[in-house]
């Protein structure tokens, strides 16, 4: 235990210097010194002792195990520090130490490509989660470069490569690498299994809009129209549905290029078909676009149409129509009077009148 290590260390520290010319004896004593230091949790002293051993005997028999152990201990330290923002620098130093012991050996080994790739991917993911975006980017690029050299990747590796590309694309968006984000997304969409991915298409449209050239806006508009075509029309009240998002973004992109006529056309058609406009939140967003058109429009026809839509906005069905007026009831006709001034009355039980032969 720790007490035994503490007792042994003072004795061991002086012994290696007694055998300066005997490498095997000296490294053996240093090794036990390393074991005691590591057992006490003195990571840096243990690492220094290990390096001293490797300097004397580069091919020391326990070297692989020692380096693996040191890497695991630094990784444990990284895990303990990563959630504390005040210790970000210490966490990053521990992270670098850990992968420094593990990665070179894995990359030099002739093991399964999927295992090596997955290790790189795991380290990259940990770096990104810990806030080391640049380091995560380097590791992801390193992983994808490794994958590109594999001639016939199996299904397991192909799945991992797909995950890595998605992570790299997400990171590119986060770091503002718009060009790279667009290129990676286009590459992913070439995959038959991914070509109909609405989230990917949406992300690509957003990235194109952010870059903002005339061609990019036209391409983004085309993608949103495609998303709208592929999306099921939502039920009333589904504000966040992608169908409503597509309608909104199409309208907004028309405004970006100052195509007020088309923006009004989309707004008018949507209001006519779906007066609820996707619920209160989405309706307010569309109204903001309509007000923008009314403010920016130059053509008289566009200004007039915008005002008409503004008037219809709160009451899409138009003003209530007055109830139809009913004709006054005509007075009942009075029965004819007899010569004596009284109406002829049929006597009860009298015989029925005869039909006319004419």
Coordinates of C-alpha atoms in Angstrom, one line a residue:
X1 CA 0.0 0.0 0.0
X2 CA 0.9 3.7 0.1
X3 CA 2.6 3.4 3.5
X4 CA 4.9 0.7 2.2
X5 CA 5.8 2.7 -0.8
X6 CA 6.5 5.7 1.4
X7 CA 8.9 3.6 3.5
X8 CA 10.7 2.1 0.5
X9 CA 11.2 5.3 -1.5
X10 CA 13.9 6.9 0.7
X11 CA 15.9 3.7 0.6
X12 CA 15.6 3.2 -3.2
X13 CA 16.4 6.8 -4.2
X14 CA 20.1 6.6 -3.3
X15 CA 20.7 3.1 -4.5
X16 CA 20.8 3.6 -8.3
X17 CA 23.7 6.1 -8.0
X18 CA 25.8 3.3 -6.4
X19 CA 25.8 1.4 -9.7
X20 CA 26.7 4.0 -12.4
X21 CA 28.3 1.4 -14.6
X22 CA 25.8 -1.4 -14.2
X23 CA 22.9 -0.6 -16.4
X24 CA 20.7 -3.6 -15.6
X25 CA 21.1 -3.2 -11.8
X26 CA 20.6 0.6 -12.0
X27 CA 17.5 0.3 -14.2
X28 CA 16.0 -2.4 -11.9
X29 CA 16.4 -0.1 -8.9
X30 CA 15.0 2.8 -10.8
X31 CA 12.0 0.7 -11.9
X32 CA 11.1 -0.1 -8.3
X33 CA 11.5 3.6 -7.5
X34 CA 9.1 4.3 -10.3
X35 CA 6.6 1.7 -8.9
X36 CA 6.7 3.4 -5.5
X37 CA 6.2 6.9 -6.9
X38 CA 3.3 5.8 -9.1
X39 CA 1.8 3.9 -6.1
X40 CA 1.8 7.1 -4.1
X41 CA 0.2 9.1 -6.9
X42 CA 3.4 11.1 -7.6
X43 CA 2.7 11.2 -11.3
X44 CA 5.4 13.7 -12.4
X45 CA 8.2 12.1 -10.4
X46 CA 7.2 8.7 -11.6
X47 CA 7.3 9.9 -15.2
X48 CA 10.7 11.5 -14.7
X49 CA 12.1 8.2 -13.3
X50 CA 10.6 6.3 -16.2
X51 CA 12.3 8.6 -18.7
X52 CA 15.6 8.1 -16.9
X53 CA 15.2 4.3 -17.3
X54 CA 14.4 4.7 -21.0
X55 CA 17.4 6.9 -21.5
X56 CA 19.6 4.2 -20.0
X57 CA 17.9 1.3 -21.7
X58 CA 15.7 2.5 -24.7
X59 CA 14.3 -1.1 -25.1
X60 CA 13.6 -1.7 -21.4
X61 CA 11.5 -4.8 -21.1
X62 CA 8.6 -3.1 -19.2
X63 CA 8.6 0.1 -21.3
X64 CA 5.3 -0.6 -23.1
X65 CA 3.5 -1.4 -19.9
X66 CA 4.9 1.7 -18.1
X67 CA 4.0 4.1 -20.9
X68 CA 0.5 2.6 -21.1
X69 CA 0.2 3.0 -17.4
X70 CA 1.4 6.6 -17.4
X71 CA -1.0 7.4 -20.3
X72 CA -3.9 6.0 -18.3
X73 CA -3.0 8.0 -15.2
X74 CA -2.8 11.2 -17.2
X75 CA -6.1 10.5 -18.8
X76 CA -7.6 9.9 -15.3
X77 CA -6.3 13.3 -14.3
X78 CA -7.7 14.9 -17.4
X79 CA -11.1 13.4 -16.7
X80 CA -11.0 14.8 -13.2
X81 CA -10.1 18.3 -14.3
X82 CA -12.0 18.7 -17.6
X83 CA -15.3 19.9 -15.9
X84 CA -13.6 22.7 -14.0
X85 CA -13.2 25.8 -16.2
X86 CA -10.6 27.2 -13.7
X87 CA -8.4 24.2 -14.4
X88 CA -8.7 24.2 -18.2
X89 CA -4.9 24.6 -18.8
X90 CA -4.1 21.7 -16.4
X91 CA -6.7 19.6 -18.1
X92 CA -5.3 20.3 -21.5
X93 CA -1.7 19.5 -20.3
X94 CA -3.0 16.2 -18.9
X95 CA -4.8 15.5 -22.2
X96 CA -1.7 16.1 -24.2
X97 CA 0.4 13.8 -22.0
X98 CA -2.2 11.0 -22.2
X99 CA -2.5 11.0 -26.0
X100 CA 1.3 11.4 -26.3
X101 CA 1.8 8.1 -24.6
X102 CA -1.0 6.3 -26.5
X103 CA -1.3 7.6 -30.1
X104 CA 2.3 7.0 -31.3
X105 CA 2.1 3.4 -30.4
X106 CA -1.3 2.8 -31.9
X107 CA -0.4 4.5 -35.1
X108 CA 2.8 2.5 -35.4
X109 CA 1.0 -0.8 -34.6
X110 CA -0.3 -3.0 -37.4
X111 CA -3.6 -3.6 -35.7
X112 CA -7.1 -3.3 -36.9
X113 CA -7.7 0.0 -38.8
X114 CA -11.1 0.4 -37.2
X115 CA -9.6 0.3 -33.7
X116 CA -7.0 2.8 -34.5
X117 CA -9.5 5.1 -36.2
X118 CA -11.9 4.8 -33.4
X119 CA -9.2 5.8 -30.9
X120 CA -8.4 8.9 -32.8
X121 CA -12.1 9.7 -33.1
X122 CA -12.6 9.2 -29.3
X123 CA -9.7 11.5 -28.5
X124 CA -11.0 14.1 -30.9
X125 CA -14.5 13.9 -29.4
X126 CA -13.0 14.3 -25.8
X127 CA -11.0 17.3 -26.9
X128 CA -14.0 19.0 -28.4
X129 CA -16.2 18.3 -25.4
X130 CA -13.5 19.7 -23.1
X131 CA -13.4 22.9 -25.1
X132 CA -10.2 22.2 -27.0
X133 CA -11.7 22.9 -30.4
X134 CA -8.4 23.4 -32.3
X135 CA -7.0 20.2 -30.9
X136 CA -10.1 18.3 -31.7
X137 CA -9.9 19.7 -35.3
X138 CA -6.3 18.5 -35.6
X139 CA -7.2 15.0 -34.4
X140 CA -10.3 14.7 -36.6
X141 CA -8.2 15.8 -39.6
X142 CA -5.6 13.2 -38.6
X143 CA -8.3 10.5 -38.4
X144 CA -9.8 11.4 -41.8
X145 CA -6.3 11.4 -43.4
X146 CA -5.7 8.0 -42.0
X147 CA -9.1 6.8 -43.3
X148 CA -8.3 8.1 -46.8
X149 CA -5.3 5.8 -47.0
X150 CA -7.4 2.6 -46.4
X151 CA -8.2 1.0 -49.7
X152 CA -11.1 -1.3 -48.8
X153 CA -12.7 -0.1 -45.5
X154 CA -15.2 -2.6 -44.0
X155 CA -18.7 -1.6 -42.9
X156 CA -17.6 -0.9 -39.3
X157 CA -15.0 1.5 -40.5
X158 CA -17.2 3.1 -43.0
X159 CA -19.7 3.9 -40.2
X160 CA -16.9 5.4 -38.1
X161 CA -15.7 7.5 -41.0
X162 CA -19.2 8.8 -41.5
X163 CA -19.3 9.9 -37.8
X164 CA -16.0 11.6 -38.1
X165 CA -17.1 13.5 -41.1
X166 CA -20.2 14.7 -39.4
X167 CA -18.2 15.8 -36.3
X168 CA -15.7 17.6 -38.5
X169 CA -18.5 19.4 -40.4
X170 CA -20.2 20.4 -37.1
X171 CA -16.9 21.7 -35.8
X172 CA -16.3 23.6 -39.0
X173 CA -19.6 25.3 -38.5
X174 CA -18.8 26.1 -34.9
X175 CA -15.4 27.5 -35.9
X176 CA -16.8 29.6 -38.8
X177 CA -15.1 27.5 -41.5
X178 CA -18.0 27.9 -43.8
X179 CA -16.2 26.8 -47.0
X180 CA -15.1 23.5 -45.4
X181 CA -18.6 23.0 -43.8
X182 CA -20.2 23.3 -47.3
X183 CA -17.7 21.0 -48.9
X184 CA -18.0 18.3 -46.3
X185 CA -21.8 18.5 -46.4
X186 CA -21.8 18.2 -50.2
X187 CA -19.5 15.2 -49.9
X188 CA -21.7 13.5 -47.3
X189 CA -24.8 14.1 -49.5
X190 CA -23.2 12.2 -52.3
X191 CA -23.7 9.1 -50.2
X192 CA -26.9 7.4 -51.5
X193 CA -27.9 6.7 -47.9
X194 CA -27.6 10.4 -46.9
X195 CA -28.8 12.2 -50.1
X196 CA -32.3 12.7 -48.7
X197 CA -31.2 13.8 -45.2
X198 CA -33.3 16.9 -44.4
X199 CA -31.1 18.0 -41.4
X200 CA -28.0 17.9 -43.7
X201 CA -29.8 19.8 -46.4
X202 CA -30.9 22.4 -43.9
X203 CA -27.4 22.8 -42.5
X204 CA -26.0 23.2 -46.0
X205 CA -28.6 25.9 -46.8
X206 CA -27.7 27.7 -43.6
X207 CA -24.0 27.6 -44.4
X208 CA -24.6 28.9 -47.9
X209 CA -26.8 31.7 -46.6
X210 CA -24.1 32.6 -44.2
X211 CA -21.4 32.8 -46.9
X212 CA -23.9 34.9 -48.8
X213 CA -22.7 35.3 -52.4
X214 CA -25.4 35.7 -55.0
X215 CA -24.9 32.1 -56.2
X216 CA -25.0 30.9 -52.6
X217 CA -28.4 32.6 -51.9
X218 CA -29.8 31.1 -55.1
X219 CA -28.5 27.6 -54.1
X220 CA -29.9 28.0 -50.6
X221 CA -33.3 29.0 -52.0
X222 CA -33.3 25.9 -54.2
X223 CA -32.4 23.7 -51.2
X224 CA -35.2 25.1 -49.0
X225 CA -37.7 24.6 -51.8
X226 CA -36.5 21.0 -52.1
X227 CA -36.9 20.6 -48.3
X228 CA -40.4 22.0 -48.5
X229 CA -41.3 19.6 -51.3
X230 CA -40.0 16.6 -49.3
X231 CA -41.6 17.6 -46.0
X232 CA -45.1 16.6 -45.0
X233 CA -47.4 19.5 -44.4
X234 CA -47.7 20.0 -40.6
X235 CA -50.8 20.0 -38.6
X236 CA -52.0 23.2 -37.0
X237 CA -49.8 24.5 -34.2
X238 CA -46.6 22.6 -35.1
X239 CA -44.5 25.8 -35.0
X240 CA -41.1 24.1 -35.1
X241 CA -41.9 21.8 -38.0
X242 CA -39.4 21.9 -40.8
X243 CA -42.2 22.7 -43.3
X244 CA -42.8 26.0 -41.6
X245 CA -39.1 26.7 -41.3
X246 CA -38.8 26.1 -45.0
X247 CA -41.6 28.5 -45.8
X248 CA -40.1 31.1 -43.5
X249 CA -36.6 30.8 -44.9
X250 CA -37.8 30.9 -48.5
X251 CA -39.6 34.2 -47.8
X252 CA -36.6 35.6 -46.0
X253 CA -34.2 34.7 -48.8
X254 CA -36.5 36.5 -51.3
X255 CA -36.1 39.5 -49.1
X256 CA -32.3 39.1 -49.0
X257 CA -32.2 39.6 -52.8
X258 CA -34.9 42.3 -52.7
X259 CA -37.4 40.2 -54.6
X260 CA -40.4 41.7 -52.8
X261 CA -42.9 40.4 -55.4
X262 CA -42.0 36.8 -54.7
X263 CA -41.8 37.3 -50.9
X264 CA -45.4 38.7 -51.0
X265 CA -46.5 35.8 -53.2
X266 CA -45.3 33.2 -50.7
X267 CA -46.8 35.2 -47.8
X268 CA -50.1 35.6 -49.5
X269 CA -50.4 31.9 -50.5
X270 CA -49.4 30.7 -47.1
X271 CA -51.9 33.0 -45.4
X272 CA -54.6 31.8 -47.7
X273 CA -53.9 28.1 -47.3
X274 CA -52.9 28.2 -43.6
X275 CA -54.5 31.2 -41.8
X276 CA -53.0 30.0 -38.5
X277 CA -49.5 30.5 -40.0
X278 CA -48.0 27.8 -37.8
X279 CA -49.1 29.2 -34.5
X280 CA -48.4 32.5 -32.6
X281 CA -44.6 32.4 -32.6
X282 CA -44.2 31.5 -36.3
X283 CA -47.0 34.0 -37.3
X284 CA -45.1 36.8 -35.5
X285 CA -42.0 35.9 -37.5
X286 CA -43.8 36.0 -40.8
X287 CA -45.5 39.3 -39.8
X288 CA -42.0 40.8 -39.3
X289 CA -41.1 39.8 -42.8
X290 CA -44.3 41.3 -44.1
X291 CA -43.6 44.6 -42.3
X292 CA -40.1 44.5 -43.8
X293 CA -41.5 44.2 -47.3
X294 CA -44.0 47.1 -46.6
X295 CA -41.1 49.2 -45.5
X296 CA -38.6 48.3 -48.3
X297 CA -40.9 47.9 -51.3
X298 CA -40.4 50.4 -54.1
X299 CA -43.0 49.3 -56.6
X300 CA -46.5 50.7 -56.1
X301 CA -48.0 47.3 -56.7
X302 CA -45.8 45.7 -54.0
X303 CA -46.7 48.4 -51.5
X304 CA -50.4 48.0 -52.2
X305 CA -50.2 44.2 -51.8
X306 CA -48.3 44.5 -48.6
X307 CA -50.9 46.8 -47.1
X308 CA -53.7 44.4 -48.2
X309 CA -51.9 41.5 -46.5
X310 CA -51.3 43.6 -43.3
X311 CA -55.0 44.3 -43.2
X312 CA -55.8 40.6 -43.7
X313 CA -53.2 39.4 -41.2
X314 CA -55.4 39.5 -38.1
X315 CA -58.5 38.5 -39.9
X316 CA -57.4 36.3 -42.9
X317 CA -61.0 35.6 -43.9
X318 CA -61.8 39.3 -44.3
X319 CA -64.3 41.5 -42.5
X320 CA -67.5 39.8 -41.4
X321 CA -70.3 40.1 -43.9
X322 CA -73.6 41.5 -42.7
X323 CA -76.5 39.1 -42.3
X324 CA -78.8 39.0 -45.3
X325 CA -82.0 41.0 -44.9
X326 CA -85.2 39.0 -44.8
X327 CA -88.3 40.2 -46.7
X328 CA -91.2 41.5 -44.4
X329 CA -94.0 39.0 -43.9
X330 CA -97.1 39.8 -46.1
X331 CA -100.4 40.1 -44.3
X332 CA -102.8 37.2 -44.7
X333 CA -105.6 37.7 -47.2
X334 CA -109.0 38.2 -45.7
X335 CA -111.6 35.6 -46.6
X336 CA -114.3 36.9 -49.1
X337 CA -117.4 38.3 -47.6
X338 CA -121.1 37.3 -48.5
X339 CA -123.7 39.8 -49.6
X340 CA -124.8 40.0 -46.1
X341 CA -121.3 41.0 -45.1
X342 CA -120.5 37.7 -43.4
X343 CA -118.2 34.9 -44.7
X344 CA -119.9 31.7 -45.9
X345 CA -119.3 28.9 -43.4
X346 CA -119.5 25.3 -44.1
X347 CA -121.9 23.5 -41.8
X348 CA -120.5 20.6 -39.9
X349 CA -121.6 17.3 -41.5
X350 CA -122.7 19.0 -44.8
X351 CA -122.2 17.0 -48.0
X352 CA -118.9 17.6 -50.0
X353 CA -119.0 20.0 -53.0
X354 CA -119.2 18.4 -56.4
X355 CA -116.3 18.6 -58.8
X356 CA -116.5 20.7 -61.9
X357 CA -116.8 18.8 -65.1
X358 CA -115.1 21.6 -67.0

